[in-house]
mmCIF file with all atom_site columns, C-alpha atoms and ligand atoms in Angstrom:
data_model
loop_
_atom_site.group_PDB
_atom_site.id
_atom_site.type_symbol
_atom_site.label_atom_id
_atom_site.label_alt_id
_atom_site.label_comp_id
_atom_site.label_asym_id
_atom_site.label_entity_id
_atom_site.label_seq_id
_atom_site.pdbx_PDB_ins_code
_atom_site.Cartn_x
_atom_site.Cartn_y
_atom_site.Cartn_z
_atom_site.occupancy
_atom_site.B_iso_or_equiv
_atom_site.pdbx_formal_charge
_atom_site.auth_seq_id
_atom_site.auth_comp_id
_atom_site.auth_asym_id
_atom_site.auth_atom_id
_atom_site.pdbx_PDB_model_num
ATOM   1   C CA . MET A 1 1   ? -97.415  -257.327 110.799 1.00 84.00 ? 1   MET A CA 1
ATOM   2   C CA . ALA A 1 2   ? -94.852  -255.047 108.655 1.00 96.00 ? 2   ALA A CA 1
ATOM   3   C CA . GLU A 1 3   ? -92.167  -253.056 109.907 1.00 98.00 ? 3   GLU A CA 1
ATOM   4   C CA . ILE A 1 4   ? -90.944  -249.744 108.653 1.00 98.00 ? 4   ILE A CA 1
ATOM   5   C CA . SER A 1 5   ? -86.459  -250.428 109.098 1.00 98.00 ? 5   SER A CA 1
ATOM   6   C CA . ALA A 1 6   ? -85.847  -247.717 111.500 1.00 98.00 ? 6   ALA A CA 1
ATOM   7   C CA . GLN A 1 7   ? -83.883  -246.167 114.305 1.00 98.00 ? 7   GLN A CA 1
ATOM   8   C CA . PRO A 1 8   ? -83.781  -247.281 117.732 1.00 98.00 ? 8   PRO A CA 1
ATOM   9   C CA . PHE A 1 9   ? -86.238  -250.514 116.027 1.00 98.00 ? 9   PHE A CA 1
ATOM   10  C CA . SER A 1 10  ? -88.232  -251.356 113.243 1.00 98.00 ? 10  SER A CA 1
ATOM   11  C CA . PHE A 1 11  ? -91.382  -249.461 113.329 1.00 98.00 ? 11  PHE A CA 1
ATOM   12  C CA . PRO A 1 12  ? -94.479  -251.251 113.824 1.00 98.00 ? 12  PRO A CA 1
ATOM   13  C CA . PHE A 1 13  ? -96.399  -250.364 110.472 1.00 98.00 ? 13  PHE A CA 1
ATOM   14  C CA . ARG A 1 14  ? -100.149 -250.373 110.758 1.00 98.00 ? 14  ARG A CA 1
ATOM   15  C CA . LYS A 1 15  ? -101.868 -249.252 107.590 1.00 97.00 ? 15  LYS A CA 1
ATOM   16  C CA . GLN A 1 16  ? -105.623 -248.485 109.182 1.00 98.00 ? 16  GLN A CA 1
ATOM   17  C CA . GLU A 1 17  ? -104.006 -246.166 111.841 1.00 98.00 ? 17  GLU A CA 1
ATOM   18  C CA . ILE A 1 18  ? -101.157 -244.191 110.043 1.00 98.00 ? 18  ILE A CA 1
ATOM   19  C CA . ALA A 1 19  ? -100.923 -240.472 108.661 1.00 99.00 ? 19  ALA A CA 1
ATOM   20  C CA . LEU A 1 20  ? -98.444  -238.647 107.406 1.00 99.00 ? 20  LEU A CA 1
ATOM   21  C CA . VAL A 1 21  ? -97.780  -234.973 109.124 1.00 99.00 ? 21  VAL A CA 1
ATOM   22  C CA . VAL A 1 22  ? -96.069  -232.667 107.128 1.00 99.00 ? 22  VAL A CA 1
ATOM   23  C CA . ILE A 1 23  ? -94.807  -229.473 109.836 1.00 99.00 ? 23  ILE A CA 1
ATOM   24  C CA . ASP A 1 24  ? -94.651  -225.350 108.759 1.00 99.00 ? 24  ASP A CA 1
ATOM   25  C CA . MET A 1 25  ? -93.582  -225.841 105.210 1.00 99.00 ? 25  MET A CA 1
ATOM   26  C CA . GLN A 1 26  ? -94.268  -222.191 105.180 1.00 98.00 ? 26  GLN A CA 1
ATOM   27  C CA . ARG A 1 27  ? -92.795  -219.600 102.511 1.00 98.00 ? 27  ARG A CA 1
ATOM   28  C CA . ASP A 1 28  ? -92.152  -217.917 106.138 1.00 98.00 ? 28  ASP A CA 1
ATOM   29  C CA . PHE A 1 29  ? -89.841  -220.048 107.139 1.00 98.00 ? 29  PHE A CA 1
ATOM   30  C CA . ALA A 1 30  ? -88.059  -221.220 103.707 1.00 98.00 ? 30  ALA A CA 1
ATOM   31  C CA . GLU A 1 31  ? -87.780  -217.782 101.658 1.00 98.00 ? 31  GLU A CA 1
ATOM   32  C CA . PRO A 1 32  ? -85.568  -214.987 102.143 1.00 97.00 ? 32  PRO A CA 1
ATOM   33  C CA . GLY A 1 33  ? -87.986  -211.775 103.461 1.00 96.00 ? 33  GLY A CA 1
ATOM   34  C CA . GLY A 1 34  ? -89.611  -214.318 105.792 1.00 97.00 ? 34  GLY A CA 1
ATOM   35  C CA . PHE A 1 35  ? -89.629  -214.922 109.441 1.00 97.00 ? 35  PHE A CA 1
ATOM   36  C CA . GLY A 1 36  ? -87.049  -217.346 109.784 1.00 97.00 ? 36  GLY A CA 1
ATOM   37  C CA . ALA A 1 37  ? -84.688  -215.129 107.906 1.00 97.00 ? 37  ALA A CA 1
ATOM   38  C CA . SER A 1 38  ? -85.616  -212.040 109.672 1.00 96.00 ? 38  SER A CA 1
ATOM   39  C CA . LEU A 1 39  ? -84.294  -214.053 112.929 1.00 96.00 ? 39  LEU A CA 1
ATOM   40  C CA . GLY A 1 40  ? -81.067  -214.128 110.426 1.00 96.00 ? 40  GLY A CA 1
ATOM   41  C CA . ASN A 1 41  ? -81.291  -217.605 109.676 1.00 97.00 ? 41  ASN A CA 1
ATOM   42  C CA . ASP A 1 42  ? -79.919  -219.624 106.170 1.00 97.00 ? 42  ASP A CA 1
ATOM   43  C CA . VAL A 1 43  ? -82.833  -220.485 104.985 1.00 98.00 ? 43  VAL A CA 1
ATOM   44  C CA . GLY A 1 44  ? -81.554  -221.959 101.941 1.00 97.00 ? 44  GLY A CA 1
ATOM   45  C CA . ARG A 1 45  ? -81.176  -225.238 104.157 1.00 98.00 ? 45  ARG A CA 1
ATOM   46  C CA . ILE A 1 46  ? -84.755  -225.903 104.066 1.00 98.00 ? 46  ILE A CA 1
ATOM   47  C CA . THR A 1 47  ? -85.618  -225.347 100.846 1.00 97.00 ? 47  THR A CA 1
ATOM   48  C CA . LYS A 1 48  ? -83.415  -228.278 99.707  1.00 98.00 ? 48  LYS A CA 1
ATOM   49  C CA . ILE A 1 49  ? -85.195  -230.839 101.770 1.00 98.00 ? 49  ILE A CA 1
ATOM   50  C CA . VAL A 1 50  ? -88.114  -229.832 99.512  1.00 98.00 ? 50  VAL A CA 1
ATOM   51  C CA . PRO A 1 51  ? -88.057  -232.499 96.938  1.00 98.00 ? 51  PRO A CA 1
ATOM   52  C CA . GLU A 1 52  ? -87.603  -235.255 99.822  1.00 98.00 ? 52  GLU A CA 1
ATOM   53  C CA . VAL A 1 53  ? -90.790  -233.597 101.057 1.00 99.00 ? 53  VAL A CA 1
ATOM   54  C CA . LYS A 1 54  ? -92.571  -233.580 97.784  1.00 99.00 ? 54  LYS A CA 1
ATOM   55  C CA . ARG A 1 55  ? -91.487  -237.089 97.225  1.00 98.00 ? 55  ARG A CA 1
ATOM   56  C CA . LEU A 1 56  ? -92.633  -238.688 100.675 1.00 99.00 ? 56  LEU A CA 1
ATOM   57  C CA . ILE A 1 57  ? -96.217  -236.817 100.729 1.00 99.00 ? 57  ILE A CA 1
ATOM   58  C CA . GLN A 1 58  ? -96.178  -238.666 96.866  1.00 98.00 ? 58  GLN A CA 1
ATOM   59  C CA . GLY A 1 59  ? -95.552  -241.631 98.274  1.00 98.00 ? 59  GLY A CA 1
ATOM   60  C CA . PHE A 1 60  ? -98.297  -241.061 101.041 1.00 98.00 ? 60  PHE A CA 1
ATOM   61  C CA . ARG A 1 61  ? -101.401 -240.138 98.385  1.00 98.00 ? 61  ARG A CA 1
ATOM   62  C CA . ASP A 1 62  ? -100.047 -242.991 96.187  1.00 98.00 ? 62  ASP A CA 1
ATOM   63  C CA . ALA A 1 63  ? -100.413 -245.921 98.985  1.00 98.00 ? 63  ALA A CA 1
ATOM   64  C CA . GLY A 1 64  ? -104.208 -244.239 99.794  1.00 98.00 ? 64  GLY A CA 1
ATOM   65  C CA . LEU A 1 65  ? -102.683 -243.078 103.454 1.00 98.00 ? 65  LEU A CA 1
ATOM   66  C CA . PRO A 1 66  ? -103.454 -239.747 104.840 1.00 98.00 ? 66  PRO A CA 1
ATOM   67  C CA . VAL A 1 67  ? -101.728 -236.800 104.587 1.00 99.00 ? 67  VAL A CA 1
ATOM   68  C CA . ILE A 1 68  ? -102.096 -233.613 106.969 1.00 99.00 ? 68  ILE A CA 1
ATOM   69  C CA . HIS A 1 69  ? -100.426 -230.275 106.773 1.00 99.00 ? 69  HIS A CA 1
ATOM   70  C CA . THR A 1 70  ? -99.824  -227.629 109.765 1.00 99.00 ? 70  THR A CA 1
ATOM   71  C CA . MET A 1 71  ? -98.883  -224.191 109.427 1.00 98.00 ? 71  MET A CA 1
ATOM   72  C CA . GLU A 1 72  ? -97.380  -221.983 112.162 1.00 98.00 ? 72  GLU A CA 1
ATOM   73  C CA . CYS A 1 73  ? -99.497  -218.592 111.925 1.00 98.00 ? 73  CYS A CA 1
ATOM   74  C CA . HIS A 1 74  ? -101.304 -216.093 113.861 1.00 98.00 ? 74  HIS A CA 1
ATOM   75  C CA . ARG A 1 75  ? -104.755 -214.443 113.253 1.00 98.00 ? 75  ARG A CA 1
ATOM   76  C CA . PRO A 1 76  ? -104.540 -211.022 112.002 1.00 98.00 ? 76  PRO A CA 1
ATOM   77  C CA . ASP A 1 77  ? -105.695 -209.414 115.527 1.00 98.00 ? 77  ASP A CA 1
ATOM   78  C CA . LEU A 1 78  ? -103.037 -211.431 117.327 1.00 98.00 ? 78  LEU A CA 1
ATOM   79  C CA . SER A 1 79  ? -105.264 -212.315 119.839 1.00 98.00 ? 79  SER A CA 1
ATOM   80  C CA . ASP A 1 80  ? -103.633 -215.964 119.845 1.00 98.00 ? 80  ASP A CA 1
ATOM   81  C CA . LEU A 1 81  ? -100.394 -214.409 119.860 1.00 98.00 ? 81  LEU A CA 1
ATOM   82  C CA . PRO A 1 82  ? -98.683  -213.680 122.618 1.00 98.00 ? 82  PRO A CA 1
ATOM   83  C CA . PRO A 1 83  ? -96.745  -210.964 124.054 1.00 98.00 ? 83  PRO A CA 1
ATOM   84  C CA . ALA A 1 84  ? -93.918  -212.990 125.186 1.00 97.00 ? 84  ALA A CA 1
ATOM   85  C CA . LYS A 1 85  ? -93.605  -214.888 121.758 1.00 98.00 ? 85  LYS A CA 1
ATOM   86  C CA . ARG A 1 86  ? -94.614  -211.653 119.761 1.00 97.00 ? 86  ARG A CA 1
ATOM   87  C CA . ASN A 1 87  ? -91.505  -209.952 121.528 1.00 97.00 ? 87  ASN A CA 1
ATOM   88  C CA . ARG A 1 88  ? -88.900  -212.660 121.886 1.00 95.00 ? 88  ARG A CA 1
ATOM   89  C CA . GLY A 1 89  ? -85.283  -211.826 120.568 1.00 92.00 ? 89  GLY A CA 1
ATOM   90  C CA . LYS A 1 90  ? -84.319  -209.407 118.183 1.00 92.00 ? 90  LYS A CA 1
ATOM   91  C CA . PRO A 1 91  ? -85.727  -210.388 114.692 1.00 94.00 ? 91  PRO A CA 1
ATOM   92  C CA . SER A 1 92  ? -85.639  -207.586 112.032 1.00 94.00 ? 92  SER A CA 1
ATOM   93  C CA . LEU A 1 93  ? -89.332  -208.266 111.374 1.00 95.00 ? 93  LEU A CA 1
ATOM   94  C CA . ARG A 1 94  ? -91.733  -209.568 114.260 1.00 97.00 ? 94  ARG A CA 1
ATOM   95  C CA . ILE A 1 95  ? -95.005  -211.992 113.852 1.00 98.00 ? 95  ILE A CA 1
ATOM   96  C CA . GLY A 1 96  ? -97.717  -209.425 112.482 1.00 98.00 ? 96  GLY A CA 1
ATOM   97  C CA . ASP A 1 97  ? -95.085  -206.496 111.028 1.00 98.00 ? 97  ASP A CA 1
ATOM   98  C CA . GLU A 1 98  ? -95.271  -206.056 107.426 1.00 98.00 ? 98  GLU A CA 1
ATOM   99  C CA . GLY A 1 99  ? -92.523  -207.675 105.718 1.00 97.00 ? 99  GLY A CA 1
ATOM   100 C CA . PRO A 1 100 ? -91.779  -208.141 101.579 1.00 98.00 ? 100 PRO A CA 1
ATOM   101 C CA . MET A 1 101 ? -93.967  -211.451 101.412 1.00 98.00 ? 101 MET A CA 1
ATOM   102 C CA . GLY A 1 102 ? -97.153  -209.286 103.718 1.00 98.00 ? 102 GLY A CA 1
ATOM   103 C CA . ARG A 1 103 ? -97.266  -209.587 107.735 1.00 98.00 ? 103 ARG A CA 1
ATOM   104 C CA . ILE A 1 104 ? -95.044  -211.950 108.907 1.00 98.00 ? 104 ILE A CA 1
ATOM   105 C CA . LEU A 1 105 ? -96.868  -215.719 110.283 1.00 98.00 ? 105 LEU A CA 1
ATOM   106 C CA . ILE A 1 106 ? -99.889  -214.278 110.036 1.00 98.00 ? 106 ILE A CA 1
ATOM   107 C CA . ALA A 1 107 ? -102.892 -216.438 108.707 1.00 98.00 ? 107 ALA A CA 1
ATOM   108 C CA . GLY A 1 108 ? -104.006 -215.572 104.772 1.00 98.00 ? 108 GLY A CA 1
ATOM   109 C CA . GLU A 1 109 ? -100.870 -213.561 103.526 1.00 98.00 ? 109 GLU A CA 1
ATOM   110 C CA . PRO A 1 110 ? -98.794  -214.816 100.976 1.00 98.00 ? 110 PRO A CA 1
ATOM   111 C CA . GLY A 1 111 ? -95.729  -215.278 103.270 1.00 98.00 ? 111 GLY A CA 1
ATOM   112 C CA . THR A 1 112 ? -97.285  -217.383 105.669 1.00 98.00 ? 112 THR A CA 1
ATOM   113 C CA . ALA A 1 113 ? -98.587  -220.027 102.578 1.00 98.00 ? 113 ALA A CA 1
ATOM   114 C CA . ILE A 1 114 ? -97.157  -223.622 102.448 1.00 98.00 ? 114 ILE A CA 1
ATOM   115 C CA . LEU A 1 115 ? -94.714  -223.937 99.210  1.00 98.00 ? 115 LEU A CA 1
ATOM   116 C CA . PRO A 1 116 ? -96.786  -224.120 96.130  1.00 98.00 ? 116 PRO A CA 1
ATOM   117 C CA . GLU A 1 117 ? -94.395  -227.365 95.346  1.00 98.00 ? 117 GLU A CA 1
ATOM   118 C CA . LEU A 1 118 ? -95.932  -229.084 99.245  1.00 98.00 ? 118 LEU A CA 1
ATOM   119 C CA . ALA A 1 119 ? -99.448  -227.253 98.499  1.00 98.00 ? 119 ALA A CA 1
ATOM   120 C CA . PRO A 1 120 ? -102.260 -229.797 100.022 1.00 98.00 ? 120 PRO A CA 1
ATOM   121 C CA . ILE A 1 121 ? -104.564 -231.362 97.794  1.00 98.00 ? 121 ILE A CA 1
ATOM   122 C CA . GLU A 1 122 ? -108.143 -231.488 98.098  1.00 98.00 ? 122 GLU A CA 1
ATOM   123 C CA . GLY A 1 123 ? -109.672 -233.461 100.783 1.00 97.00 ? 123 GLY A CA 1
ATOM   124 C CA . GLU A 1 124 ? -106.117 -232.987 103.158 1.00 98.00 ? 124 GLU A CA 1
ATOM   125 C CA . VAL A 1 125 ? -106.733 -231.326 106.301 1.00 98.00 ? 125 VAL A CA 1
ATOM   126 C CA . VAL A 1 126 ? -104.951 -228.495 107.413 1.00 98.00 ? 126 VAL A CA 1
ATOM   127 C CA . ILE A 1 127 ? -103.758 -227.330 110.919 1.00 99.00 ? 127 ILE A CA 1
ATOM   128 C CA . GLU A 1 128 ? -103.375 -223.497 111.693 1.00 98.00 ? 128 GLU A CA 1
ATOM   129 C CA . LYS A 1 129 ? -101.555 -223.741 114.781 1.00 98.00 ? 129 LYS A CA 1
ATOM   130 C CA . PRO A 1 130 ? -100.561 -220.271 116.995 1.00 98.00 ? 130 PRO A CA 1
ATOM   131 C CA . GLY A 1 131 ? -97.816  -222.707 118.737 1.00 98.00 ? 131 GLY A CA 1
ATOM   132 C CA . LYS A 1 132 ? -94.889  -224.372 118.241 1.00 98.00 ? 132 LYS A CA 1
ATOM   133 C CA . GLY A 1 133 ? -96.598  -227.739 118.759 1.00 98.00 ? 133 GLY A CA 1
ATOM   134 C CA . ALA A 1 134 ? -99.161  -228.757 116.638 1.00 99.00 ? 134 ALA A CA 1
ATOM   135 C CA . PHE A 1 135 ? -101.672 -230.236 119.419 1.00 99.00 ? 135 PHE A CA 1
ATOM   136 C CA . TYR A 1 136 ? -101.813 -226.648 121.257 1.00 98.00 ? 136 TYR A CA 1
ATOM   137 C CA . ALA A 1 137 ? -105.041 -225.061 120.919 1.00 98.00 ? 137 ALA A CA 1
ATOM   138 C CA . THR A 1 138 ? -105.542 -227.090 117.572 1.00 98.00 ? 138 THR A CA 1
ATOM   139 C CA . GLU A 1 139 ? -108.193 -229.228 115.799 1.00 98.00 ? 139 GLU A CA 1
ATOM   140 C CA . LEU A 1 140 ? -106.068 -232.061 115.342 1.00 99.00 ? 140 LEU A CA 1
ATOM   141 C CA . SER A 1 141 ? -106.629 -234.260 118.889 1.00 98.00 ? 141 SER A CA 1
ATOM   142 C CA . ASP A 1 142 ? -110.086 -234.298 117.597 1.00 98.00 ? 142 ASP A CA 1
ATOM   143 C CA . VAL A 1 143 ? -109.042 -234.498 113.807 1.00 98.00 ? 143 VAL A CA 1
ATOM   144 C CA . LEU A 1 144 ? -106.441 -237.725 114.358 1.00 98.00 ? 144 LEU A CA 1
ATOM   145 C CA . LYS A 1 145 ? -109.549 -239.359 116.553 1.00 98.00 ? 145 LYS A CA 1
ATOM   146 C CA . GLU A 1 146 ? -111.878 -239.119 114.312 1.00 98.00 ? 146 GLU A CA 1
ATOM   147 C CA . LYS A 1 147 ? -109.625 -241.105 111.461 1.00 98.00 ? 147 LYS A CA 1
ATOM   148 C CA . SER A 1 148 ? -108.506 -243.889 114.099 1.00 98.00 ? 148 SER A CA 1
ATOM   149 C CA . ILE A 1 149 ? -104.847 -242.472 113.289 1.00 98.00 ? 149 ILE A CA 1
ATOM   150 C CA . LYS A 1 150 ? -103.094 -243.679 116.423 1.00 98.00 ? 150 LYS A CA 1
ATOM   151 C CA . GLN A 1 151 ? -99.343  -243.707 114.234 1.00 99.00 ? 151 GLN A CA 1
ATOM   152 C CA . LEU A 1 152 ? -97.353  -240.931 112.843 1.00 99.00 ? 152 LEU A CA 1
ATOM   153 C CA . VAL A 1 153 ? -94.727  -239.785 110.347 1.00 99.00 ? 153 VAL A CA 1
ATOM   154 C CA . PHE A 1 154 ? -93.343  -236.785 110.820 1.00 99.00 ? 154 PHE A CA 1
ATOM   155 C CA . ALA A 1 155 ? -91.919  -234.433 107.815 1.00 99.00 ? 155 ALA A CA 1
ATOM   156 C CA . GLY A 1 156 ? -90.973  -230.614 107.862 1.00 99.00 ? 156 GLY A CA 1
ATOM   157 C CA . VAL A 1 157 ? -89.262  -227.995 109.428 1.00 98.00 ? 157 VAL A CA 1
ATOM   158 C CA . THR A 1 158 ? -87.389  -227.224 111.723 1.00 98.00 ? 158 THR A CA 1
ATOM   159 C CA . THR A 1 159 ? -86.174  -230.479 113.529 1.00 98.00 ? 159 THR A CA 1
ATOM   160 C CA . GLU A 1 160 ? -85.728  -229.430 117.038 1.00 98.00 ? 160 GLU A CA 1
ATOM   161 C CA . VAL A 1 161 ? -88.209  -226.824 117.522 1.00 98.00 ? 161 VAL A CA 1
ATOM   162 C CA . CYS A 1 162 ? -91.721  -226.912 115.948 1.00 98.00 ? 162 CYS A CA 1
ATOM   163 C CA . VAL A 1 163 ? -91.584  -231.004 114.661 1.00 99.00 ? 163 VAL A CA 1
ATOM   164 C CA . GLN A 1 164 ? -89.704  -232.265 117.942 1.00 98.00 ? 164 GLN A CA 1
ATOM   165 C CA . THR A 1 165 ? -92.460  -230.415 119.832 1.00 98.00 ? 165 THR A CA 1
ATOM   166 C CA . THR A 1 166 ? -94.910  -231.374 118.352 1.00 99.00 ? 166 THR A CA 1
ATOM   167 C CA . MET A 1 167 ? -93.336  -235.604 118.331 1.00 98.00 ? 167 MET A CA 1
ATOM   168 C CA . ARG A 1 168 ? -92.999  -235.077 122.246 1.00 98.00 ? 168 ARG A CA 1
ATOM   169 C CA . GLU A 1 169 ? -97.204  -233.711 122.040 1.00 98.00 ? 169 GLU A CA 1
ATOM   170 C CA . ALA A 1 170 ? -98.166  -236.962 120.099 1.00 99.00 ? 170 ALA A CA 1
ATOM   171 C CA . ASN A 1 171 ? -95.990  -239.094 122.094 1.00 98.00 ? 171 ASN A CA 1
ATOM   172 C CA . ASP A 1 172 ? -98.063  -237.919 125.470 1.00 98.00 ? 172 ASP A CA 1
ATOM   173 C CA . ARG A 1 173 ? -100.995 -238.218 123.982 1.00 98.00 ? 173 ARG A CA 1
ATOM   174 C CA . GLY A 1 174 ? -100.093 -242.002 122.884 1.00 98.00 ? 174 GLY A CA 1
ATOM   175 C CA . TYR A 1 175 ? -98.756  -241.680 119.229 1.00 99.00 ? 175 TYR A CA 1
ATOM   176 C CA . GLU A 1 176 ? -96.644  -244.015 117.935 1.00 98.00 ? 176 GLU A CA 1
ATOM   177 C CA . CYS A 1 177 ? -93.784  -241.331 116.135 1.00 99.00 ? 177 CYS A CA 1
ATOM   178 C CA . LEU A 1 178 ? -91.638  -241.652 113.602 1.00 99.00 ? 178 LEU A CA 1
ATOM   179 C CA . LEU A 1 179 ? -89.464  -239.093 111.902 1.00 99.00 ? 179 LEU A CA 1
ATOM   180 C CA . CYS A 1 180 ? -88.282  -239.079 108.642 1.00 99.00 ? 180 CYS A CA 1
ATOM   181 C CA . VAL A 1 181 ? -84.537  -237.964 108.651 1.00 99.00 ? 181 VAL A CA 1
ATOM   182 C CA . GLN A 1 182 ? -84.253  -236.959 105.038 1.00 98.00 ? 182 GLN A CA 1
ATOM   183 C CA . ALA A 1 183 ? -87.651  -235.023 105.341 1.00 99.00 ? 183 ALA A CA 1
ATOM   184 C CA . THR A 1 184 ? -87.130  -232.502 107.964 1.00 99.00 ? 184 THR A CA 1
ATOM   185 C CA . GLU A 1 185 ? -84.363  -229.827 108.293 1.00 98.00 ? 185 GLU A CA 1
ATOM   186 C CA . SER A 1 186 ? -82.906  -226.710 110.955 1.00 98.00 ? 186 SER A CA 1
ATOM   187 C CA . TYR A 1 187 ? -81.175  -223.655 110.428 1.00 98.00 ? 187 TYR A CA 1
ATOM   188 C CA . PHE A 1 188 ? -78.543  -225.330 113.046 1.00 98.00 ? 188 PHE A CA 1
ATOM   189 C CA . PRO A 1 189 ? -77.679  -228.463 111.732 1.00 98.00 ? 189 PRO A CA 1
ATOM   190 C CA . GLU A 1 190 ? -76.267  -229.656 114.780 1.00 98.00 ? 190 GLU A CA 1
ATOM   191 C CA . PHE A 1 191 ? -79.371  -229.498 116.666 1.00 98.00 ? 191 PHE A CA 1
ATOM   192 C CA . LYS A 1 192 ? -81.217  -231.803 113.637 1.00 98.00 ? 192 LYS A CA 1
ATOM   193 C CA . GLU A 1 193 ? -78.456  -234.239 114.783 1.00 98.00 ? 193 GLU A CA 1
ATOM   194 C CA . ALA A 1 194 ? -79.616  -234.125 118.744 1.00 98.00 ? 194 ALA A CA 1
ATOM   195 C CA . ALA A 1 195 ? -82.744  -234.159 117.967 1.00 98.00 ? 195 ALA A CA 1
ATOM   196 C CA . PHE A 1 196 ? -82.605  -237.036 116.246 1.00 98.00 ? 196 PHE A CA 1
ATOM   197 C CA . ALA A 1 197 ? -80.250  -238.477 119.017 1.00 98.00 ? 197 ALA A CA 1
ATOM   198 C CA . MET A 1 198 ? -83.431  -237.416 121.582 1.00 98.00 ? 198 MET A CA 1
ATOM   199 C CA . ILE A 1 199 ? -85.772  -238.383 120.016 1.00 98.00 ? 199 ILE A CA 1
ATOM   200 C CA . ARG A 1 200 ? -84.568  -242.156 119.464 1.00 98.00 ? 200 ARG A CA 1
ATOM   201 C CA . ALA A 1 201 ? -82.393  -242.663 122.692 1.00 98.00 ? 201 ALA A CA 1
ATOM   202 C CA . GLN A 1 202 ? -83.104  -244.931 126.355 1.00 98.00 ? 202 GLN A CA 1
ATOM   203 C CA . GLY A 1 203 ? -85.596  -247.369 123.245 1.00 98.00 ? 203 GLY A CA 1
ATOM   204 C CA . ALA A 1 204 ? -87.381  -244.626 121.468 1.00 98.00 ? 204 ALA A CA 1
ATOM   205 C CA . ILE A 1 205 ? -88.497  -242.823 124.025 1.00 98.00 ? 205 ILE A CA 1
ATOM   206 C CA . VAL A 1 206 ? -89.821  -239.996 121.510 1.00 98.00 ? 206 VAL A CA 1
ATOM   207 C CA . GLY A 1 207 ? -90.191  -242.004 118.695 1.00 98.00 ? 207 GLY A CA 1
ATOM   208 C CA . TRP A 1 208 ? -88.430  -243.055 115.658 1.00 99.00 ? 208 TRP A CA 1
ATOM   209 C CA . THR A 1 209 ? -86.444  -242.279 113.578 1.00 99.00 ? 209 THR A CA 1
ATOM   210 C CA . ALA A 1 210 ? -86.009  -243.638 109.703 1.00 99.00 ? 210 ALA A CA 1
ATOM   211 C CA . ASP A 1 211 ? -84.751  -242.849 105.662 1.00 99.00 ? 211 ASP A CA 1
ATOM   212 C CA . ILE A 1 212 ? -86.943  -242.168 103.539 1.00 99.00 ? 212 ILE A CA 1
ATOM   213 C CA . ASP A 1 213 ? -86.447  -245.001 101.375 1.00 98.00 ? 213 ASP A CA 1
ATOM   214 C CA . ASP A 1 214 ? -87.932  -247.439 103.855 1.00 98.00 ? 214 ASP A CA 1
ATOM   215 C CA . ILE A 1 215 ? -90.769  -245.881 104.767 1.00 98.00 ? 215 ILE A CA 1
ATOM   216 C CA . LEU A 1 216 ? -91.579  -245.078 101.330 1.00 98.00 ? 216 LEU A CA 1
ATOM   217 C CA . GLU A 1 217 ? -90.608  -249.064 100.364 1.00 98.00 ? 217 GLU A CA 1
ATOM   218 C CA . THR A 1 218 ? -92.854  -250.294 103.699 1.00 98.00 ? 218 THR A CA 1
ATOM   219 C CA . ILE A 1 219 ? -96.300  -248.162 102.654 1.00 98.00 ? 219 ILE A CA 1
ATOM   220 C CA . SER A 1 220 ? -95.425  -248.883 98.877  1.00 97.00 ? 220 SER A CA 1
ATOM   221 C CA . HIS A 1 221 ? -96.989  -252.671 99.832  1.00 94.00 ? 221 HIS A CA 1
ATOM   222 C CA . ALA A 1 222 ? -99.444  -251.371 102.167 1.00 83.00 ? 222 ALA A CA 1
HETATM 223 C C1 . C5J B 2 .   ? -90.034  -222.213 114.712 1.00 66.01 ? 1   C5J B C1 1
HETATM 224 C C2 . C5J B 2 .   ? -91.168  -224.059 113.532 1.00 66.01 ? 1   C5J B C2 1
HETATM 225 N N1 . C5J B 2 .   ? -88.748  -222.319 114.431 1.00 66.01 ? 1   C5J B N1 1
HETATM 226 N N2 . C5J B 2 .   ? -92.102  -224.259 112.343 1.00 66.01 ? 1   C5J B N2 1
HETATM 227 N N3 . C5J B 2 .   ? -90.969  -222.892 113.513 1.00 66.01 ? 1   C5J B N3 1
HETATM 228 O O1 . C5J B 2 .   ? -89.791  -220.776 114.742 1.00 66.01 ? 1   C5J B O1 1
HETATM 229 O O2 . C5J B 2 .   ? -90.125  -224.711 113.753 1.00 66.01 ? 1   C5J B O2 1
#
């Protein structure tokens, strides 16, 4: 069986069962004036990984493997936004407020869109999610079942929030999860490293981590 060189040990690669999930590569997390910046974060950290995320997506497309994108966003009437989420912290702009790129994290607004360099192409699934995890209140489980997917490679932002939450949700649902080290980022470098360590500890208790070139190398021979 083909393997991807990974930590804490090789990831068993099954071509018919694998998909890439790109988490929340949205303008709201990567550009000034968006949600990430409103929380006081350095969004420049996120834009730096765009070329690597693009390379990973292209590798999956070239290998004929599915790519799934997620977007953290809410309905314009905020009916899927619990007050506990809207009121959390002291951002300069709250979810639903009008910002320089439209209403913060609201479906259909310019700032909520996926970065143009990473835009989904025809046929790729886009999951709109109101939570940090991509399984909560979405159709993701049904999509994966319908495609007989059992292995998920993860990219996107932020490592310790939406990426790790989704990996944990997926792990509990029986998916084998692999996080691409170069294609994920956090506003906090120490949290990114801690997330990698937590994921692969105790014999891959949540999943695996791997370098992008090792992933691309294996899938290119698929
Ligand atoms: C956050 C995310 N950090 N996509 N969202 O609020 O990680």
